[in-house]
Tab-separated table of C-alpha atoms in Angstrom:
chain	number	residue	atom	x	y	z
A	249	ASP	CA	57.817	79.333	90.225
A	250	ALA	CA	60.708	76.988	90.780
A	251	GLY	CA	60.036	73.972	92.936
A	252	VAL	CA	62.425	72.332	95.342
A	253	ILE	CA	65.797	71.836	93.690
A	254	GLN	CA	68.110	68.979	94.576
A	255	SER	CA	71.576	68.167	93.360
A	256	PRO	CA	73.029	65.956	92.210
A	257	ARG	CA	70.219	63.879	90.741
A	258	HIS	CA	72.382	60.784	90.714
A	259	GLU	CA	75.487	59.978	92.711
A	260	VAL	CA	77.616	56.879	92.512
A	261	THR	CA	80.445	56.596	94.973
A	262	GLU	CA	82.627	54.022	96.626
A	263	MET	CA	82.355	52.886	100.193
A	264	GLY	CA	84.233	55.156	102.555
A	265	GLN	CA	83.878	58.287	100.463
A	266	GLU	CA	82.156	61.438	101.650
A	267	VAL	CA	78.862	62.289	99.968
A	268	THR	CA	77.136	65.674	100.062
A	269	LEU	CA	73.574	66.134	98.900
A	270	ARG	CA	72.191	69.614	98.337
A	271	CYS	CA	68.758	71.157	98.493
A	272	LYS	CA	67.287	74.532	97.664
A	273	PRO	CA	63.769	74.916	99.087
A	274	ILE	CA	60.923	76.830	97.496
A	275	SER	CA	61.465	80.546	97.978
A	276	GLY	CA	59.568	81.812	101.003
A	277	HIS	CA	59.197	78.426	102.658
A	278	ASN	CA	60.461	78.235	106.225
A	279	SER	CA	60.552	74.488	106.839
A	280	LEU	CA	62.801	71.924	105.188
A	281	PHE	CA	62.696	68.160	105.455
A	282	TRP	CA	65.082	65.377	104.420
A	283	TYR	CA	63.514	61.973	103.735
A	284	ARG	CA	65.048	58.707	102.584
A	285	GLN	CA	63.309	56.077	100.459
A	286	THR	CA	64.396	52.449	100.430
A	287	MET	CA	62.656	49.262	99.412
A	288	MET	CA	62.935	47.833	102.912
A	289	ARG	CA	61.896	50.850	104.987
A	290	GLY	CA	59.868	52.931	102.572
A	291	LEU	CA	59.821	56.700	103.027
A	292	GLU	CA	61.181	57.878	106.344
A	293	LEU	CA	62.121	61.240	107.773
A	294	LEU	CA	65.765	61.832	108.554
A	295	ILE	CA	65.707	65.398	109.880
A	296	TYR	CA	63.774	68.606	109.542
A	297	PHE	CA	64.431	72.289	110.072
A	298	ASN	CA	62.152	75.169	110.909
A	299	ASN	CA	63.522	78.667	110.304
A	300	ASN	CA	66.956	77.104	109.693
A	301	VAL	CA	66.983	75.418	113.111
A	302	PRO	CA	67.034	71.606	113.367
A	303	ILE	CA	63.847	70.508	115.108
A	304	ASP	CA	63.905	66.731	114.959
A	305	ASP	CA	66.928	64.664	113.925
A	306	SER	CA	65.772	61.416	115.511
A	307	GLY	CA	65.602	59.779	112.106
A	308	MET	CA	69.266	60.299	111.315
A	309	PRO	CA	70.630	56.746	111.252
A	310	GLU	CA	73.959	57.363	112.943
A	311	ASP	CA	76.798	59.773	113.420
A	312	ARG	CA	77.937	59.287	109.861
A	313	PHE	CA	74.990	61.454	108.799
A	314	SER	CA	74.875	65.196	109.343
A	315	ALA	CA	72.694	67.982	107.985
A	316	LYS	CA	73.013	71.735	107.943
A	317	MET	CA	70.900	74.672	106.912
A	318	PRO	CA	73.150	77.731	106.910
A	319	ASN	CA	70.446	79.965	105.450
A	320	ALA	CA	66.846	79.901	104.319
A	321	SER	CA	67.676	78.927	100.755
A	322	PHE	CA	70.148	76.082	101.165
A	323	SER	CA	70.599	72.824	103.026
A	324	THR	CA	73.063	69.957	102.843
A	325	LEU	CA	72.953	66.346	103.926
A	326	LYS	CA	76.370	64.792	104.349
A	327	ILE	CA	77.341	61.153	104.769
A	328	GLN	CA	80.873	60.464	105.911
A	329	PRO	CA	82.012	57.751	105.472
A	330	SER	CA	79.429	56.289	103.126
A	331	GLU	CA	78.451	52.609	103.218
A	332	PRO	CA	76.593	50.389	100.714
A	333	ARG	CA	73.540	50.321	102.995
A	334	ASP	CA	73.207	54.084	102.519
A	335	SER	CA	72.152	53.464	98.923
A	336	ALA	CA	68.686	54.988	98.564
A	337	VAL	CA	66.777	57.894	97.094
A	338	TYR	CA	67.053	60.994	99.252
A	339	PHE	CA	64.265	63.526	99.012
A	340	CYS	CA	64.202	67.077	100.209
A	341	ALA	CA	60.850	68.774	100.851
A	342	SER	CA	59.859	72.248	101.932
A	343	SER	CA	56.745	73.884	103.323
A	344	LEU	CA	55.491	77.140	104.728
A	345	ALA	CA	54.634	76.422	108.357
A	346	ARG	CA	52.034	78.747	109.744
A	347	GLY	CA	50.108	79.049	113.007
A	348	ILE	CA	46.941	77.290	114.093
A	349	SER	CA	44.279	77.092	111.405
A	350	THR	CA	41.259	74.915	110.778
A	351	SER	CA	40.415	76.517	107.495
A	352	GLY	CA	41.594	73.537	105.479
A	353	SER	CA	43.797	75.755	103.351
A	354	GLU	CA	46.926	74.384	101.789
A	355	THR	CA	49.276	75.664	104.448
A	356	ASP	CA	52.032	73.404	105.680
A	357	THR	CA	51.835	71.080	102.687
A	358	GLN	CA	55.248	69.624	101.941
A	359	TYR	CA	56.432	69.861	98.350
A	360	PHE	CA	59.143	67.475	97.313
A	361	GLY	CA	62.202	67.826	95.149
A	362	PRO	CA	63.036	65.284	92.422
A	363	GLY	CA	65.286	63.318	94.763
A	364	THR	CA	68.917	62.209	94.632
A	365	ARG	CA	69.542	58.567	93.827
A	366	LEU	CA	72.629	57.524	95.775
A	367	THR	CA	74.505	54.334	95.025
A	368	VAL	CA	77.392	53.354	97.278
A	369	LEU	CA	79.512	50.562	95.838
B	32	ALA	CA	52.505	56.857	117.828
B	33	GLN	CA	51.278	57.512	114.333
B	34	LYS	CA	50.896	54.845	111.713
B	35	VAL	CA	49.589	54.593	108.163
B	36	THR	CA	48.643	51.295	106.578
B	37	GLN	CA	48.154	50.740	102.881
B	38	ALA	CA	47.230	47.071	102.776
B	39	GLN	CA	47.210	46.844	98.982
B	40	THR	CA	50.791	46.426	97.833
B	41	GLU	CA	49.972	46.191	94.144
B	42	ILE	CA	46.843	46.677	92.047
B	43	SER	CA	46.496	46.002	88.357
B	44	VAL	CA	43.430	46.958	86.343
B	45	VAL	CA	42.462	47.492	82.747
B	46	GLU	CA	42.123	51.003	81.436
B	47	LYS	CA	38.758	52.690	82.065
B	48	GLU	CA	38.060	50.616	85.160
B	49	ASP	CA	37.452	52.366	88.465
B	50	VAL	CA	39.947	51.604	91.231
B	51	THR	CA	40.058	52.415	94.939
B	52	LEU	CA	43.248	52.651	96.977
B	53	ASP	CA	42.793	52.064	100.687
B	54	CYS	CA	44.456	53.979	103.499
B	55	VAL	CA	43.950	53.379	107.216
B	56	TYR	CA	45.645	55.532	109.809
B	57	GLU	CA	46.289	55.540	113.541
B	58	THR	CA	46.817	58.615	115.680
B	59	ARG	CA	45.954	59.907	119.133
B	60	ASP	CA	46.041	63.513	118.039
B	61	THR	CA	42.767	65.395	117.633
B	62	THR	CA	44.252	67.702	115.028
B	63	TYR	CA	45.958	65.981	112.154
B	64	TYR	CA	46.283	66.095	108.390
B	65	LEU	CA	46.086	63.400	105.759
B	66	PHE	CA	47.757	63.500	102.373
B	67	TRP	CA	48.027	61.554	99.169
B	68	TYR	CA	51.127	61.725	96.995
B	69	LYS	CA	51.770	60.174	93.597
B	70	GLN	CA	55.158	58.785	92.569
B	71	PRO	CA	55.209	58.151	88.806
B	72	PRO	CA	57.909	55.997	87.183
B	73	SER	CA	60.112	59.091	86.865
B	74	GLY	CA	60.473	59.034	90.651
B	75	GLU	CA	59.347	62.418	91.900
B	76	LEU	CA	56.707	62.764	94.620
B	77	VAL	CA	53.710	64.777	93.507
B	78	PHE	CA	51.258	66.223	96.017
B	79	LEU	CA	47.629	65.333	95.251
B	80	ILE	CA	45.485	66.313	98.213
B	81	ARG	CA	45.480	67.310	101.844
B	82	ARG	CA	42.644	66.908	104.330
B	83	ASN	CA	42.450	68.094	107.949
B	84	SER	CA	40.783	66.190	110.760
B	85	PHE	CA	38.010	68.757	111.100
B	86	ASP	CA	36.746	68.351	107.567
B	87	GLU	CA	35.170	65.041	106.603
B	88	GLN	CA	33.679	66.257	103.362
B	89	ASN	CA	34.579	64.113	100.419
B	90	GLU	CA	36.635	65.728	97.711
B	91	ILE	CA	36.367	65.324	93.960
B	92	SER	CA	38.875	66.581	91.441
B	93	GLY	CA	38.202	65.433	87.924
B	94	ARG	CA	38.552	61.646	87.854
B	95	TYR	CA	39.975	61.602	91.384
B	96	SER	CA	37.928	61.443	94.550
B	97	TRP	CA	38.750	60.980	98.207
B	98	ASN	CA	36.596	59.546	100.983
B	99	PHE	CA	37.606	60.560	104.506
B	100	GLN	CA	35.859	58.706	107.347
B	101	LYS	CA	37.012	59.384	110.906
B	102	SER	CA	34.763	56.618	112.251
B	103	THR	CA	36.868	54.023	110.460
B	104	SER	CA	40.127	56.030	110.404
B	105	SER	CA	40.245	55.734	106.658
B	106	PHE	CA	41.127	58.075	103.817
B	107	ASN	CA	40.523	56.183	100.589
B	108	PHE	CA	41.347	57.348	97.085
B	109	THR	CA	39.293	56.432	94.018
B	110	ILE	CA	40.273	56.899	90.398
B	111	THR	CA	37.329	56.777	88.018
B	112	ALA	CA	37.789	55.677	84.418
B	113	SER	CA	41.476	54.950	84.977
B	114	GLN	CA	44.056	55.793	82.343
B	115	VAL	CA	47.510	54.420	81.610
B	116	VAL	CA	49.005	57.713	82.836
B	117	ASP	CA	47.613	56.951	86.286
B	118	SER	CA	50.145	54.145	86.645
B	119	ALA	CA	52.311	55.046	89.619
B	120	VAL	CA	52.973	54.313	93.265
B	121	TYR	CA	50.538	56.160	95.499
B	122	PHE	CA	51.385	57.073	99.067
B	123	CYS	CA	49.057	58.020	101.873
B	124	ALA	CA	50.631	60.106	104.637
B	125	LEU	CA	49.702	61.484	108.050
B	126	ARG	CA	50.949	64.561	109.871
B	127	LYS	CA	49.969	65.758	113.299
B	128	GLY	CA	49.003	69.265	114.286
B	129	GLN	CA	50.006	72.475	112.630
B	130	GLY	CA	53.275	73.936	111.594
B	131	ALA	CA	56.469	72.103	110.832
B	132	GLN	CA	55.797	68.446	111.464
B	133	LYS	CA	57.047	65.319	109.762
B	134	LEU	CA	54.983	63.157	107.443
B	135	VAL	CA	54.454	59.513	108.319
B	136	PHE	CA	53.997	57.546	105.113
B	137	GLY	CA	52.284	54.289	104.324
B	138	GLN	CA	54.195	51.691	102.359
B	139	GLY	CA	52.570	52.731	99.118
B	140	THR	CA	50.345	50.994	96.567
B	141	ARG	CA	51.748	50.294	93.127
B	142	LEU	CA	48.960	50.861	90.606
B	143	THR	CA	49.314	49.519	87.088
B	144	ILE	CA	46.787	50.480	84.454
B	145	ASN	CA	46.918	48.144	81.480
B	146	PRO	CA	45.786	49.329	78.044
């Protein structure tokens, strides 16, 4: 089975340009997460969706960032305009969120894509 | 608020040595989940294990083992007979409750296994 797919894998752009990162979650998963990894802040959540609806966007740094999930198999993270401090690796993850369970089964585990390394010059 | 602390920034050992990576967490939730992920030099994040707060049994998978102790809020990871391929950054993460919830990551421990 295909894992989480992200594109592009690498993006180099100039300050002020618009950047769009794309993610295709694992088929059948109903939750999608965008994380950012930097040396200074580590791995932090930007936004996540459940059943295509944004649930928590408190991690989105500012209005320059926006994310959409038009359907269950596609999400985008857009930065407009981009700035050098946006340089980071952006990860997309997906999971199958179920109801209450104490069985210890592997529900709700987030599986990550390969990431997009963004460099803003 | 939730917090994960991995106090060991970097560890370097010689191949075949055993090594333990520490993870201490903070949460007020009674239901929560703990995870370990591996990030090899290629950069992807690979899921290793998940544990829920109701299950304190230790887990062993080949050379990997995990020790979950609620009394000390710790979820430590031990690699036995380490190999060069184990070299990576390892992240401990915490998630509350069930369903769609975010992961809170520790800062990671960079493990280098020298031949």
